[in-house]
């Protein structure tokens, strides 16, 4: 008759240590901030942005002329970029 003795306890065996290490690694790798911190930052950001009254300023004719001149500069190197710049200038 033979007996089998287990010298490892259930809490400290190799696989439980490996599991804890894996969970800790994944927790550090995929760490996300708690919701309360995100909400706090959002409140602070909304409080500071409400004091700054930024309004949309329509681009001037000078800005459109600059886009067209940039399009002329890139016509031979990158014709697709030149056509995009011309399109942006025509939207004004």
JSON list of C-alpha atoms in Angstrom, two decimals:
[
{"chain": "A", "resi": 1, "resn": "UNK", "atom": "CA", "xyz": [0.00, 0.00, 0.00]},
{"chain": "A", "resi": 2, "resn": "UNK", "atom": "CA", "xyz": [1.35, 3.39, -0.95]},
{"chain": "A", "resi": 3, "resn": "UNK", "atom": "CA", "xyz": [0.36, 6.86, 0.08]},
{"chain": "A", "resi": 4, "resn": "UNK", "atom": "CA", "xyz": [0.51, 10.06, -1.83]},
{"chain": "A", "resi": 5, "resn": "UNK", "atom": "CA", "xyz": [1.33, 13.17, 0.13]},
{"chain": "A", "resi": 6, "resn": "UNK", "atom": "CA", "xyz": [0.81, 16.63, -1.15]},
{"chain": "A", "resi": 7, "resn": "UNK", "atom": "CA", "xyz": [3.38, 19.06, 0.22]},
{"chain": "A", "resi": 8, "resn": "UNK", "atom": "CA", "xyz": [1.82, 22.08, -1.49]},
{"chain": "A", "resi": 9, "resn": "UNK", "atom": "CA", "xyz": [-1.08, 23.93, -0.01]},
{"chain": "A", "resi": 10, "resn": "UNK", "atom": "CA", "xyz": [-3.95, 24.93, -2.24]},
{"chain": "A", "resi": 11, "resn": "UNK", "atom": "CA", "xyz": [-3.15, 28.63, -1.91]},
{"chain": "A", "resi": 12, "resn": "UNK", "atom": "CA", "xyz": [0.54, 28.52, -2.75]},
{"chain": "A", "resi": 13, "resn": "UNK", "atom": "CA", "xyz": [0.91, 26.10, -5.63]},
{"chain": "A", "resi": 14, "resn": "UNK", "atom": "CA", "xyz": [2.59, 26.89, -8.92]},
{"chain": "A", "resi": 15, "resn": "UNK", "atom": "CA", "xyz": [-0.59, 27.37, -10.94]},
{"chain": "A", "resi": 16, "resn": "UNK", "atom": "CA", "xyz": [-2.20, 29.74, -8.47]},
{"chain": "A", "resi": 17, "resn": "UNK", "atom": "CA", "xyz": [0.99, 31.80, -8.40]},
{"chain": "A", "resi": 18, "resn": "UNK", "atom": "CA", "xyz": [1.05, 31.77, -12.19]},
{"chain": "A", "resi": 19, "resn": "UNK", "atom": "CA", "xyz": [-2.59, 32.82, -12.27]},
{"chain": "A", "resi": 20, "resn": "UNK", "atom": "CA", "xyz": [-1.99, 35.69, -9.86]},
{"chain": "A", "resi": 21, "resn": "UNK", "atom": "CA", "xyz": [1.03, 36.85, -11.85]},
{"chain": "A", "resi": 22, "resn": "UNK", "atom": "CA", "xyz": [-0.94, 36.67, -15.10]},
{"chain": "A", "resi": 23, "resn": "UNK", "atom": "CA", "xyz": [-3.83, 38.65, -13.64]},
{"chain": "A", "resi": 24, "resn": "UNK", "atom": "CA", "xyz": [-1.44, 41.26, -12.26]},
{"chain": "A", "resi": 25, "resn": "UNK", "atom": "CA", "xyz": [0.34, 41.51, -15.61]},
{"chain": "A", "resi": 26, "resn": "UNK", "atom": "CA", "xyz": [-2.90, 41.88, -17.54]},
{"chain": "A", "resi": 27, "resn": "UNK", "atom": "CA", "xyz": [-4.18, 44.36, -15.00]},
{"chain": "A", "resi": 28, "resn": "UNK", "atom": "CA", "xyz": [-1.08, 46.50, -15.47]},
{"chain": "A", "resi": 29, "resn": "UNK", "atom": "CA", "xyz": [-1.11, 46.08, -19.23]},
{"chain": "A", "resi": 30, "resn": "UNK", "atom": "CA", "xyz": [-4.78, 46.93, -19.68]},
{"chain": "A", "resi": 31, "resn": "UNK", "atom": "CA", "xyz": [-5.01, 49.39, -16.81]},
{"chain": "A", "resi": 32, "resn": "UNK", "atom": "CA", "xyz": [-7.76, 51.93, -17.14]},
{"chain": "A", "resi": 33, "resn": "UNK", "atom": "CA", "xyz": [-8.51, 54.83, -14.90]},
{"chain": "A", "resi": 34, "resn": "UNK", "atom": "CA", "xyz": [-11.38, 54.46, -12.49]},
{"chain": "A", "resi": 35, "resn": "UNK", "atom": "CA", "xyz": [-14.63, 56.09, -13.56]},
{"chain": "A", "resi": 36, "resn": "UNK", "atom": "CA", "xyz": [-14.55, 58.61, -10.72]},
{"chain": "A", "resi": 37, "resn": "UNK", "atom": "CA", "xyz": [-11.20, 60.01, -11.90]},
{"chain": "A", "resi": 38, "resn": "UNK", "atom": "CA", "xyz": [-12.46, 60.32, -15.46]},
{"chain": "A", "resi": 39, "resn": "UNK", "atom": "CA", "xyz": [-15.65, 62.05, -14.33]},
{"chain": "A", "resi": 40, "resn": "UNK", "atom": "CA", "xyz": [-13.64, 64.44, -12.16]},
{"chain": "A", "resi": 41, "resn": "UNK", "atom": "CA", "xyz": [-11.40, 65.40, -15.08]},
{"chain": "A", "resi": 42, "resn": "UNK", "atom": "CA", "xyz": [-14.45, 65.90, -17.28]},
{"chain": "A", "resi": 43, "resn": "UNK", "atom": "CA", "xyz": [-15.98, 68.31, -14.77]},
{"chain": "A", "resi": 44, "resn": "UNK", "atom": "CA", "xyz": [-12.72, 70.26, -14.54]},
{"chain": "A", "resi": 45, "resn": "UNK", "atom": "CA", "xyz": [-12.41, 70.41, -18.33]},
{"chain": "A", "resi": 46, "resn": "UNK", "atom": "CA", "xyz": [-15.99, 71.65, -18.77]},
{"chain": "A", "resi": 47, "resn": "UNK", "atom": "CA", "xyz": [-15.49, 74.32, -16.11]},
{"chain": "A", "resi": 48, "resn": "UNK", "atom": "CA", "xyz": [-12.38, 75.72, -17.79]},
{"chain": "A", "resi": 49, "resn": "UNK", "atom": "CA", "xyz": [-13.79, 75.56, -21.33]},
{"chain": "A", "resi": 50, "resn": "UNK", "atom": "CA", "xyz": [-16.94, 77.48, -20.41]},
{"chain": "A", "resi": 51, "resn": "UNK", "atom": "CA", "xyz": [-14.88, 80.52, -19.39]},
{"chain": "A", "resi": 52, "resn": "UNK", "atom": "CA", "xyz": [-13.14, 80.67, -22.77]},
{"chain": "A", "resi": 53, "resn": "UNK", "atom": "CA", "xyz": [-15.60, 81.98, -25.34]},
{"chain": "A", "resi": 54, "resn": "UNK", "atom": "CA", "xyz": [-14.06, 80.84, -28.61]},
{"chain": "A", "resi": 55, "resn": "UNK", "atom": "CA", "xyz": [-16.04, 81.58, -31.71]},
{"chain": "A", "resi": 56, "resn": "UNK", "atom": "CA", "xyz": [-15.66, 80.41, -35.26]},
{"chain": "A", "resi": 57, "resn": "UNK", "atom": "CA", "xyz": [-13.84, 82.89, -37.45]},
{"chain": "A", "resi": 58, "resn": "UNK", "atom": "CA", "xyz": [-14.46, 82.54, -41.15]},
{"chain": "A", "resi": 59, "resn": "UNK", "atom": "CA", "xyz": [-11.28, 82.23, -43.20]},
{"chain": "A", "resi": 60, "resn": "UNK", "atom": "CA", "xyz": [-10.36, 85.25, -45.26]},
{"chain": "A", "resi": 61, "resn": "UNK", "atom": "CA", "xyz": [-9.61, 85.47, -48.98]},
{"chain": "A", "resi": 62, "resn": "UNK", "atom": "CA", "xyz": [-5.94, 85.64, -48.05]},
{"chain": "A", "resi": 63, "resn": "UNK", "atom": "CA", "xyz": [-6.20, 82.19, -46.44]},
{"chain": "A", "resi": 64, "resn": "UNK", "atom": "CA", "xyz": [-7.75, 80.74, -49.59]},
{"chain": "A", "resi": 65, "resn": "UNK", "atom": "CA", "xyz": [-5.01, 82.33, -51.68]},
{"chain": "A", "resi": 66, "resn": "UNK", "atom": "CA", "xyz": [-2.41, 80.67, -49.44]},
{"chain": "A", "resi": 67, "resn": "UNK", "atom": "CA", "xyz": [-4.05, 77.28, -49.98]},
{"chain": "A", "resi": 68, "resn": "UNK", "atom": "CA", "xyz": [-3.99, 77.79, -53.74]},
{"chain": "A", "resi": 69, "resn": "UNK", "atom": "CA", "xyz": [-0.32, 78.80, -53.67]},
{"chain": "A", "resi": 70, "resn": "UNK", "atom": "CA", "xyz": [0.51, 75.68, -51.64]},
{"chain": "A", "resi": 71, "resn": "UNK", "atom": "CA", "xyz": [-1.40, 73.62, -54.19]},
{"chain": "A", "resi": 72, "resn": "UNK", "atom": "CA", "xyz": [0.73, 75.11, -56.97]},
{"chain": "A", "resi": 73, "resn": "UNK", "atom": "CA", "xyz": [3.89, 74.25, -55.01]},
{"chain": "A", "resi": 74, "resn": "UNK", "atom": "CA", "xyz": [2.91, 70.58, -54.66]},
{"chain": "A", "resi": 75, "resn": "UNK", "atom": "CA", "xyz": [1.42, 70.09, -58.14]},
{"chain": "A", "resi": 76, "resn": "UNK", "atom": "CA", "xyz": [4.40, 68.19, -59.57]},
{"chain": "A", "resi": 77, "resn": "UNK", "atom": "CA", "xyz": [5.34, 66.28, -56.41]},
{"chain": "A", "resi": 78, "resn": "UNK", "atom": "CA", "xyz": [1.93, 65.22, -55.12]},
{"chain": "A", "resi": 79, "resn": "UNK", "atom": "CA", "xyz": [-0.95, 65.98, -57.49]},
{"chain": "A", "resi": 80, "resn": "UNK", "atom": "CA", "xyz": [-3.50, 64.39, -55.15]},
{"chain": "A", "resi": 81, "resn": "UNK", "atom": "CA", "xyz": [-2.51, 66.73, -52.34]},
{"chain": "A", "resi": 82, "resn": "UNK", "atom": "CA", "xyz": [-2.67, 69.71, -54.69]},
{"chain": "A", "resi": 83, "resn": "UNK", "atom": "CA", "xyz": [-6.20, 68.80, -55.75]},
{"chain": "A", "resi": 84, "resn": "UNK", "atom": "CA", "xyz": [-7.25, 68.38, -52.09]},
{"chain": "A", "resi": 85, "resn": "UNK", "atom": "CA", "xyz": [-5.84, 71.80, -51.23]},
{"chain": "A", "resi": 86, "resn": "UNK", "atom": "CA", "xyz": [-7.67, 73.36, -54.16]},
{"chain": "A", "resi": 87, "resn": "UNK", "atom": "CA", "xyz": [-10.87, 71.65, -53.07]},
{"chain": "A", "resi": 88, "resn": "UNK", "atom": "CA", "xyz": [-10.48, 73.03, -49.54]},
{"chain": "A", "resi": 89, "resn": "UNK", "atom": "CA", "xyz": [-9.86, 76.50, -50.95]},
{"chain": "A", "resi": 90, "resn": "UNK", "atom": "CA", "xyz": [-12.98, 76.30, -53.13]},
{"chain": "A", "resi": 91, "resn": "UNK", "atom": "CA", "xyz": [-15.23, 75.43, -50.19]},
{"chain": "A", "resi": 92, "resn": "UNK", "atom": "CA", "xyz": [-14.80, 78.86, -48.61]}
]
